[in-house]
Amino acid sequence: MNNQLLAIGLTTLDIVARAIDQLPAAEGAVLIEGAACAPAGTAAACAMIASRLGLKAGLISAVGDDMTGRLVRHGLETEGVDVGRLAVLPGFPTSTTLLPIDSRGGRPVLHAPGAGSFTEVGPEDHAALAGAGFVHYGGIGGLKLDGGAGAAFLAAAKAVGAVVTCDLIAPQPSALAELERVLPHIDYFMPSAVEARGLTGLTDLSAAADRFIALGAKACIIKNGEEGALLAVDGAKIVVPAHVVEVVDTTSCGDSFCAGFIVGLSRGWTPLEACRLAAATAALVAQGLATFGRLIDFESTAAAMSLLPLREAA
Ligand SMILES: Nc1ncnc2c1ncn2[C@@H]1O[C@H](COP(=O)(O)OP(=O)(O)OP(=O)(O)O)[C@@H](O)[C@H]1O
Ligand SMILES: [Mg+2]
């Protein structure tokens, strides 16, 4: 069976631990509340979470030929993600991120780049587009994707009728040139508020969404942490509130929001309904450590849409 979702871009191993307010001096040791590791990254986290929510998902990405890469592949496989297009790059480490979460939920990021930055698309990947209803692009900044290859892949995705979504990760100023290339092929551009403001220089999120739409995106969803998300679609702007939850760790909230949104659309829901499923998905992820947090399946996530209280719009 073809994959309903193809996610392309970064794959990492996330190693999350809390609560870490300061490191022990020298070689001192302390006990902490908990730690977890899981496959993550803009492409892999979205594919893995969508798979847990019942969508058949495949991944186009790369890991190194190290133990971390084998762990990541195994984790993705056990979650039902098609890793047939997950390349193993000899001599490369697998991209890895350390996230020492503090007691207030603050999340410093220490990233060791690796194979994930060298994801590329070949003819087999173009062939894999057949039958994919959704393509999620987390490849901006990719050394082999920026400059034309990523945009050509998304143009091919549109040509076969796929819905194309796109998220960013730590974009450099150079991402703006790449965005001009890819946005005309993107149906839903889904940056975070920090990324949207950083790239446009605009503080107003509504104006930032308009800028991305002017650059070619058909619609824009700006994720804004506990403030929720701004959906700009068909000329309308709607704030989708976040849920009120006991936050343990917001790692992968952005990726899980994207996955929940795609799953909602795949069920024929409107963009607004899909954003509400996305907010519930992220709220469950925020309640536990690492990529999944407390996310279980589609049914319990759909139920959480009405069970979890919503934060009042500020
Ligand atoms: N503290 C929180 N409480 C409840 N929901 C949250 C919280 N933080 C994030 N979310 C939910 O997750 C969504 C996405 O989170 P966020 O805006 O942090 O994305 P992001 O910056 O892209 O994240 P990431 O760093 O994982 O890429 C929000 O729109 C909201 O629905
Ligand atoms: Mg993000």
mmCIF file with all atom_site columns, C-alpha atoms in Angstrom, residues 146-303:
data_model
loop_
_atom_site.group_PDB
_atom_site.id
_atom_site.type_symbol
_atom_site.label_atom_id
_atom_site.label_alt_id
_atom_site.label_comp_id
_atom_site.label_asym_id
_atom_site.label_entity_id
_atom_site.label_seq_id
_atom_site.pdbx_PDB_ins_code
_atom_site.Cartn_x
_atom_site.Cartn_y
_atom_site.Cartn_z
_atom_site.occupancy
_atom_site.B_iso_or_equiv
_atom_site.pdbx_formal_charge
_atom_site.auth_seq_id
_atom_site.auth_comp_id
_atom_site.auth_asym_id
_atom_site.auth_atom_id
_atom_site.pdbx_PDB_model_num
ATOM 1   C CA . ASP A 1 146 ? 18.003  23.960 -0.656 1.00 0.00 ? 146 ASP A CA 1
ATOM 2   C CA . GLY A 1 147 ? 18.731  25.617 -3.982 1.00 0.00 ? 147 GLY A CA 1
ATOM 3   C CA . GLY A 1 148 ? 16.218  23.748 -6.143 1.00 0.00 ? 148 GLY A CA 1
ATOM 4   C CA . ALA A 1 149 ? 15.987  20.013 -5.376 1.00 0.00 ? 149 ALA A CA 1
ATOM 5   C CA . GLY A 1 150 ? 13.489  20.459 -2.532 1.00 0.00 ? 150 GLY A CA 1
ATOM 6   C CA . ALA A 1 151 ? 11.362  22.893 -4.547 1.00 0.00 ? 151 ALA A CA 1
ATOM 7   C CA . ALA A 1 152 ? 11.353  20.521 -7.544 1.00 0.00 ? 152 ALA A CA 1
ATOM 8   C CA . PHE A 1 153 ? 10.170  17.682 -5.296 1.00 0.00 ? 153 PHE A CA 1
ATOM 9   C CA . LEU A 1 154 ? 7.327   19.812 -3.943 1.00 0.00 ? 154 LEU A CA 1
ATOM 10  C CA . ALA A 1 155 ? 6.370   20.887 -7.479 1.00 0.00 ? 155 ALA A CA 1
ATOM 11  C CA . ALA A 1 156 ? 6.183   17.179 -8.358 1.00 0.00 ? 156 ALA A CA 1
ATOM 12  C CA . ALA A 1 157 ? 4.070   16.546 -5.247 1.00 0.00 ? 157 ALA A CA 1
ATOM 13  C CA . LYS A 1 158 ? 1.617   19.239 -6.363 1.00 0.00 ? 158 LYS A CA 1
ATOM 14  C CA . ALA A 1 159 ? 1.581   17.786 -9.879 1.00 0.00 ? 159 ALA A CA 1
ATOM 15  C CA . VAL A 1 160 ? 0.288   14.460 -8.506 1.00 0.00 ? 160 VAL A CA 1
ATOM 16  C CA . GLY A 1 161 ? -2.337  16.292 -6.423 1.00 0.00 ? 161 GLY A CA 1
ATOM 17  C CA . ALA A 1 162 ? -0.793  15.981 -2.935 1.00 0.00 ? 162 ALA A CA 1
ATOM 18  C CA . VAL A 1 163 ? -1.556  18.511 -0.210 1.00 0.00 ? 163 VAL A CA 1
ATOM 19  C CA . VAL A 1 164 ? 1.806   20.026 0.784  1.00 0.00 ? 164 VAL A CA 1
ATOM 20  C CA . THR A 1 165 ? 2.527   21.229 4.335  1.00 0.00 ? 165 THR A CA 1
ATOM 21  C CA . CYS A 1 166 ? 5.817   22.737 5.543  1.00 0.00 ? 166 CYS A CA 1
ATOM 22  C CA . ASP A 1 167 ? 7.459   23.400 8.906  1.00 0.00 ? 167 ASP A CA 1
ATOM 23  C CA . LEU A 1 168 ? 10.801  25.001 9.778  1.00 0.00 ? 168 LEU A CA 1
ATOM 24  C CA . ILE A 1 169 ? 13.553  24.241 12.234 1.00 0.00 ? 169 ILE A CA 1
ATOM 25  C CA . ALA A 1 170 ? 15.969  26.916 13.439 1.00 0.00 ? 170 ALA A CA 1
ATOM 26  C CA . PRO A 1 171 ? 15.957  28.749 10.076 1.00 0.00 ? 171 PRO A CA 1
ATOM 27  C CA . GLN A 1 172 ? 18.971  30.864 9.144  1.00 0.00 ? 172 GLN A CA 1
ATOM 28  C CA . PRO A 1 173 ? 18.441  34.255 7.407  1.00 0.00 ? 173 PRO A CA 1
ATOM 29  C CA . SER A 1 174 ? 19.271  32.423 4.138  1.00 0.00 ? 174 SER A CA 1
ATOM 30  C CA . ALA A 1 175 ? 16.001  30.493 4.571  1.00 0.00 ? 175 ALA A CA 1
ATOM 31  C CA . LEU A 1 176 ? 14.144  33.465 3.108  1.00 0.00 ? 176 LEU A CA 1
ATOM 32  C CA . ALA A 1 177 ? 15.621  32.861 -0.354 1.00 0.00 ? 177 ALA A CA 1
ATOM 33  C CA . GLU A 1 178 ? 14.680  29.187 -0.108 1.00 0.00 ? 178 GLU A CA 1
ATOM 34  C CA . LEU A 1 179 ? 11.175  30.085 1.062  1.00 0.00 ? 179 LEU A CA 1
ATOM 35  C CA . GLU A 1 180 ? 10.677  32.171 -2.076 1.00 0.00 ? 180 GLU A CA 1
ATOM 36  C CA . ARG A 1 181 ? 11.484  29.006 -4.027 1.00 0.00 ? 181 ARG A CA 1
ATOM 37  C CA . VAL A 1 182 ? 9.263   26.574 -2.108 1.00 0.00 ? 182 VAL A CA 1
ATOM 38  C CA . LEU A 1 183 ? 6.279   28.622 -0.876 1.00 0.00 ? 183 LEU A CA 1
ATOM 39  C CA . PRO A 1 184 ? 4.511   28.644 -4.276 1.00 0.00 ? 184 PRO A CA 1
ATOM 40  C CA . HIS A 1 185 ? 4.232   24.845 -3.915 1.00 0.00 ? 185 HIS A CA 1
ATOM 41  C CA . ILE A 1 186 ? 2.982   24.881 -0.311 1.00 0.00 ? 186 ILE A CA 1
ATOM 42  C CA . ASP A 1 187 ? -0.667  24.623 0.684  1.00 0.00 ? 187 ASP A CA 1
ATOM 43  C CA . TYR A 1 188 ? -0.173  25.136 4.452  1.00 0.00 ? 188 TYR A CA 1
ATOM 44  C CA . PHE A 1 189 ? 2.978   26.866 5.697  1.00 0.00 ? 189 PHE A CA 1
ATOM 45  C CA . MET A 1 190 ? 3.313   26.141 9.443  1.00 0.00 ? 190 MET A CA 1
ATOM 46  C CA . PRO A 1 191 ? 6.190   28.084 11.083 1.00 0.00 ? 191 PRO A CA 1
ATOM 47  C CA . SER A 1 192 ? 6.380   28.956 14.777 1.00 0.00 ? 192 SER A CA 1
ATOM 48  C CA . ALA A 1 193 ? 5.745   32.545 15.900 1.00 0.00 ? 193 ALA A CA 1
ATOM 49  C CA . VAL A 1 194 ? 9.445   33.013 16.677 1.00 0.00 ? 194 VAL A CA 1
ATOM 50  C CA . GLU A 1 195 ? 10.382  31.781 13.198 1.00 0.00 ? 195 GLU A CA 1
ATOM 51  C CA . ALA A 1 196 ? 7.694   33.882 11.477 1.00 0.00 ? 196 ALA A CA 1
ATOM 52  C CA . ARG A 1 197 ? 8.798   37.046 13.280 1.00 0.00 ? 197 ARG A CA 1
ATOM 53  C CA . GLY A 1 198 ? 12.490  36.323 12.749 1.00 0.00 ? 198 GLY A CA 1
ATOM 54  C CA . LEU A 1 199 ? 12.089  35.758 9.015  1.00 0.00 ? 199 LEU A CA 1
ATOM 55  C CA . THR A 1 200 ? 9.757   38.667 8.247  1.00 0.00 ? 200 THR A CA 1
ATOM 56  C CA . GLY A 1 201 ? 10.912  41.239 10.824 1.00 0.00 ? 201 GLY A CA 1
ATOM 57  C CA . LEU A 1 202 ? 7.209   41.745 11.609 1.00 0.00 ? 202 LEU A CA 1
ATOM 58  C CA . THR A 1 203 ? 5.904   41.441 15.175 1.00 0.00 ? 203 THR A CA 1
ATOM 59  C CA . ASP A 1 204 ? 2.260   41.136 14.137 1.00 0.00 ? 204 ASP A CA 1
ATOM 60  C CA . LEU A 1 205 ? 1.556   37.476 13.306 1.00 0.00 ? 205 LEU A CA 1
ATOM 61  C CA . SER A 1 206 ? -1.363  38.338 11.039 1.00 0.00 ? 206 SER A CA 1
ATOM 62  C CA . ALA A 1 207 ? 0.929   40.553 8.942  1.00 0.00 ? 207 ALA A CA 1
ATOM 63  C CA . ALA A 1 208 ? 3.589   37.816 8.918  1.00 0.00 ? 208 ALA A CA 1
ATOM 64  C CA . ALA A 1 209 ? 1.031   35.283 7.651  1.00 0.00 ? 209 ALA A CA 1
ATOM 65  C CA . ASP A 1 210 ? 0.033   37.743 4.901  1.00 0.00 ? 210 ASP A CA 1
ATOM 66  C CA . ARG A 1 211 ? 3.702   38.069 3.914  1.00 0.00 ? 211 ARG A CA 1
ATOM 67  C CA . PHE A 1 212 ? 4.095   34.287 3.528  1.00 0.00 ? 212 PHE A CA 1
ATOM 68  C CA . ILE A 1 213 ? 0.860   34.116 1.537  1.00 0.00 ? 213 ILE A CA 1
ATOM 69  C CA . ALA A 1 214 ? 2.112   36.943 -0.697 1.00 0.00 ? 214 ALA A CA 1
ATOM 70  C CA . LEU A 1 215 ? 5.246   34.859 -1.301 1.00 0.00 ? 215 LEU A CA 1
ATOM 71  C CA . GLY A 1 216 ? 3.097   32.013 -2.625 1.00 0.00 ? 216 GLY A CA 1
ATOM 72  C CA . ALA A 1 217 ? 1.788   29.881 0.276  1.00 0.00 ? 217 ALA A CA 1
ATOM 73  C CA . LYS A 1 218 ? -1.927  29.127 -0.174 1.00 0.00 ? 218 LYS A CA 1
ATOM 74  C CA . ALA A 1 219 ? -2.523  29.277 3.598  1.00 0.00 ? 219 ALA A CA 1
ATOM 75  C CA . CYS A 1 220 ? -0.463  29.823 6.724  1.00 0.00 ? 220 CYS A CA 1
ATOM 76  C CA . ILE A 1 221 ? -0.685  28.506 10.278 1.00 0.00 ? 221 ILE A CA 1
ATOM 77  C CA . ILE A 1 222 ? 1.595   30.226 12.795 1.00 0.00 ? 222 ILE A CA 1
ATOM 78  C CA . LYS A 1 223 ? 2.149   28.134 15.945 1.00 0.00 ? 223 LYS A CA 1
ATOM 79  C CA . ASN A 1 224 ? 2.466   30.234 19.064 1.00 0.00 ? 224 ASN A CA 1
ATOM 80  C CA . GLY A 1 225 ? 3.032   27.927 22.033 1.00 0.00 ? 225 GLY A CA 1
ATOM 81  C CA . GLU A 1 226 ? 0.493   28.238 24.849 1.00 0.00 ? 226 GLU A CA 1
ATOM 82  C CA . GLU A 1 227 ? -1.047  31.212 22.991 1.00 0.00 ? 227 GLU A CA 1
ATOM 83  C CA . GLY A 1 228 ? -2.331  28.695 20.431 1.00 0.00 ? 228 GLY A CA 1
ATOM 84  C CA . ALA A 1 229 ? -2.016  29.124 16.676 1.00 0.00 ? 229 ALA A CA 1
ATOM 85  C CA . LEU A 1 230 ? -3.127  31.629 14.033 1.00 0.00 ? 230 LEU A CA 1
ATOM 86  C CA . LEU A 1 231 ? -4.846  30.043 11.038 1.00 0.00 ? 231 LEU A CA 1
ATOM 87  C CA . ALA A 1 232 ? -4.871  32.213 7.903  1.00 0.00 ? 232 ALA A CA 1
ATOM 88  C CA . VAL A 1 233 ? -6.871  30.524 5.169  1.00 0.00 ? 233 VAL A CA 1
ATOM 89  C CA . ASP A 1 234 ? -9.202  31.664 2.373  1.00 0.00 ? 234 ASP A CA 1
ATOM 90  C CA . GLY A 1 235 ? -8.886  35.320 3.441  1.00 0.00 ? 235 GLY A CA 1
ATOM 91  C CA . ALA A 1 236 ? -9.953  34.599 7.056  1.00 0.00 ? 236 ALA A CA 1
ATOM 92  C CA . LYS A 1 237 ? -7.806  34.702 10.222 1.00 0.00 ? 237 LYS A CA 1
ATOM 93  C CA . ILE A 1 238 ? -8.772  32.576 13.212 1.00 0.00 ? 238 ILE A CA 1
ATOM 94  C CA . VAL A 1 239 ? -6.939  32.038 16.507 1.00 0.00 ? 239 VAL A CA 1
ATOM 95  C CA . VAL A 1 240 ? -7.011  28.367 17.508 1.00 0.00 ? 240 VAL A CA 1
ATOM 96  C CA . PRO A 1 241 ? -6.516  28.283 21.297 1.00 0.00 ? 241 PRO A CA 1
ATOM 97  C CA . ALA A 1 242 ? -4.166  25.854 23.021 1.00 0.00 ? 242 ALA A CA 1
ATOM 98  C CA . HIS A 1 243 ? -5.437  23.540 25.757 1.00 0.00 ? 243 HIS A CA 1
ATOM 99  C CA . VAL A 1 244 ? -4.688  24.109 29.428 1.00 0.00 ? 244 VAL A CA 1
ATOM 100 C CA . VAL A 1 245 ? -2.517  21.200 30.549 1.00 0.00 ? 245 VAL A CA 1
ATOM 101 C CA . GLU A 1 246 ? 0.129   20.350 33.149 1.00 0.00 ? 246 GLU A CA 1
ATOM 102 C CA . VAL A 1 247 ? 3.157   20.850 30.947 1.00 0.00 ? 247 VAL A CA 1
ATOM 103 C CA . VAL A 1 248 ? 6.013   18.396 31.452 1.00 0.00 ? 248 VAL A CA 1
ATOM 104 C CA . ASP A 1 249 ? 7.974   18.972 28.241 1.00 0.00 ? 249 ASP A CA 1
ATOM 105 C CA . THR A 1 250 ? 6.961   20.860 25.075 1.00 0.00 ? 250 THR A CA 1
ATOM 106 C CA . THR A 1 251 ? 9.537   19.084 22.894 1.00 0.00 ? 251 THR A CA 1
ATOM 107 C CA . SER A 1 252 ? 7.894   18.146 19.552 1.00 0.00 ? 252 SER A CA 1
ATOM 108 C CA . CYS A 1 253 ? 4.754   20.194 20.216 1.00 0.00 ? 253 CYS A CA 1
ATOM 109 C CA . GLY A 1 254 ? 5.298   21.921 16.872 1.00 0.00 ? 254 GLY A CA 1
ATOM 110 C CA . ASP A 1 255 ? 5.855   18.670 14.962 1.00 0.00 ? 255 ASP A CA 1
ATOM 111 C CA . SER A 1 256 ? 2.899   16.987 16.644 1.00 0.00 ? 256 SER A CA 1
ATOM 112 C CA . PHE A 1 257 ? 0.688   19.980 15.803 1.00 0.00 ? 257 PHE A CA 1
ATOM 113 C CA . CYS A 1 258 ? 1.645   19.500 12.128 1.00 0.00 ? 258 CYS A CA 1
ATOM 114 C CA . ALA A 1 259 ? 0.946   15.745 12.329 1.00 0.00 ? 259 ALA A CA 1
ATOM 115 C CA . GLY A 1 260 ? -2.443  16.254 13.995 1.00 0.00 ? 260 GLY A CA 1
ATOM 116 C CA . PHE A 1 261 ? -3.364  18.849 11.381 1.00 0.00 ? 261 PHE A CA 1
ATOM 117 C CA . ILE A 1 262 ? -2.510  16.504 8.502  1.00 0.00 ? 262 ILE A CA 1
ATOM 118 C CA . VAL A 1 263 ? -4.434  13.642 10.115 1.00 0.00 ? 263 VAL A CA 1
ATOM 119 C CA . GLY A 1 264 ? -7.466  15.911 10.505 1.00 0.00 ? 264 GLY A CA 1
ATOM 120 C CA . LEU A 1 265 ? -7.343  16.957 6.833  1.00 0.00 ? 265 LEU A CA 1
ATOM 121 C CA . SER A 1 266 ? -6.898  13.305 5.784  1.00 0.00 ? 266 SER A CA 1
ATOM 122 C CA . ARG A 1 267 ? -10.261 12.575 7.428  1.00 0.00 ? 267 ARG A CA 1
ATOM 123 C CA . GLY A 1 268 ? -11.947 15.274 5.347  1.00 0.00 ? 268 GLY A CA 1
ATOM 124 C CA . TRP A 1 269 ? -12.097 17.788 8.212  1.00 0.00 ? 269 TRP A CA 1
ATOM 125 C CA . THR A 1 270 ? -11.948 21.534 7.529  1.00 0.00 ? 270 THR A CA 1
ATOM 126 C CA . PRO A 1 271 ? -8.633  23.338 8.204  1.00 0.00 ? 271 PRO A CA 1
ATOM 127 C CA . LEU A 1 272 ? -10.143 24.784 11.416 1.00 0.00 ? 272 LEU A CA 1
ATOM 128 C CA . GLU A 1 273 ? -11.296 21.372 12.687 1.00 0.00 ? 273 GLU A CA 1
ATOM 129 C CA . ALA A 1 274 ? -7.899  19.932 11.735 1.00 0.00 ? 274 ALA A CA 1
ATOM 130 C CA . CYS A 1 275 ? -6.188  22.715 13.744 1.00 0.00 ? 275 CYS A CA 1
ATOM 131 C CA . ARG A 1 276 ? -8.283  21.749 16.766 1.00 0.00 ? 276 ARG A CA 1
ATOM 132 C CA . LEU A 1 277 ? -7.153  18.129 16.456 1.00 0.00 ? 277 LEU A CA 1
ATOM 133 C CA . ALA A 1 278 ? -3.616  19.491 16.087 1.00 0.00 ? 278 ALA A CA 1
ATOM 134 C CA . ALA A 1 279 ? -3.919  21.477 19.335 1.00 0.00 ? 279 ALA A CA 1
ATOM 135 C CA . ALA A 1 280 ? -5.203  18.389 21.180 1.00 0.00 ? 280 ALA A CA 1
ATOM 136 C CA . THR A 1 281 ? -2.348  16.304 19.738 1.00 0.00 ? 281 THR A CA 1
ATOM 137 C CA . ALA A 1 282 ? 0.221   18.842 20.930 1.00 0.00 ? 282 ALA A CA 1
ATOM 138 C CA . ALA A 1 283 ? -1.472  19.141 24.345 1.00 0.00 ? 283 ALA A CA 1
ATOM 139 C CA . LEU A 1 284 ? -1.078  15.385 24.894 1.00 0.00 ? 284 LEU A CA 1
ATOM 140 C CA . VAL A 1 285 ? 2.537   15.517 23.716 1.00 0.00 ? 285 VAL A CA 1
ATOM 141 C CA . ALA A 1 286 ? 3.261   18.375 26.171 1.00 0.00 ? 286 ALA A CA 1
ATOM 142 C CA . GLN A 1 287 ? 2.148   16.255 29.133 1.00 0.00 ? 287 GLN A CA 1
ATOM 143 C CA . GLY A 1 288 ? 5.042   13.803 28.975 1.00 0.00 ? 288 GLY A CA 1
ATOM 144 C CA . LEU A 1 289 ? 8.673   13.523 27.974 1.00 0.00 ? 289 LEU A CA 1
ATOM 145 C CA . ALA A 1 290 ? 9.996   13.466 24.386 1.00 0.00 ? 290 ALA A CA 1
ATOM 146 C CA . THR A 1 291 ? 8.249   13.036 21.035 1.00 0.00 ? 291 THR A CA 1
ATOM 147 C CA . PHE A 1 292 ? 5.098   11.234 22.138 1.00 0.00 ? 292 PHE A CA 1
ATOM 148 C CA . GLY A 1 293 ? 4.564   12.623 25.621 1.00 0.00 ? 293 GLY A CA 1
ATOM 149 C CA . ARG A 1 294 ? 1.208   11.099 26.571 1.00 0.00 ? 294 ARG A CA 1
ATOM 150 C CA . LEU A 1 295 ? -0.125  10.600 23.040 1.00 0.00 ? 295 LEU A CA 1
ATOM 151 C CA . ILE A 1 296 ? -1.776  7.199  22.554 1.00 0.00 ? 296 ILE A CA 1
ATOM 152 C CA . ASP A 1 297 ? -3.998  6.987  19.496 1.00 0.00 ? 297 ASP A CA 1
ATOM 153 C CA . PHE A 1 298 ? -6.494  8.829  17.301 1.00 0.00 ? 298 PHE A CA 1
ATOM 154 C CA . GLU A 1 299 ? -9.591  8.038  19.369 1.00 0.00 ? 299 GLU A CA 1
ATOM 155 C CA . SER A 1 300 ? -8.195  9.340  22.666 1.00 0.00 ? 300 SER A CA 1
ATOM 156 C CA . THR A 1 301 ? -6.785  12.411 20.895 1.00 0.00 ? 301 THR A CA 1
ATOM 157 C CA . ALA A 1 302 ? -10.118 13.219 19.244 1.00 0.00 ? 302 ALA A CA 1
ATOM 158 C CA . ALA A 1 303 ? -11.769 12.798 22.665 1.00 0.00 ? 303 ALA A CA 1
#
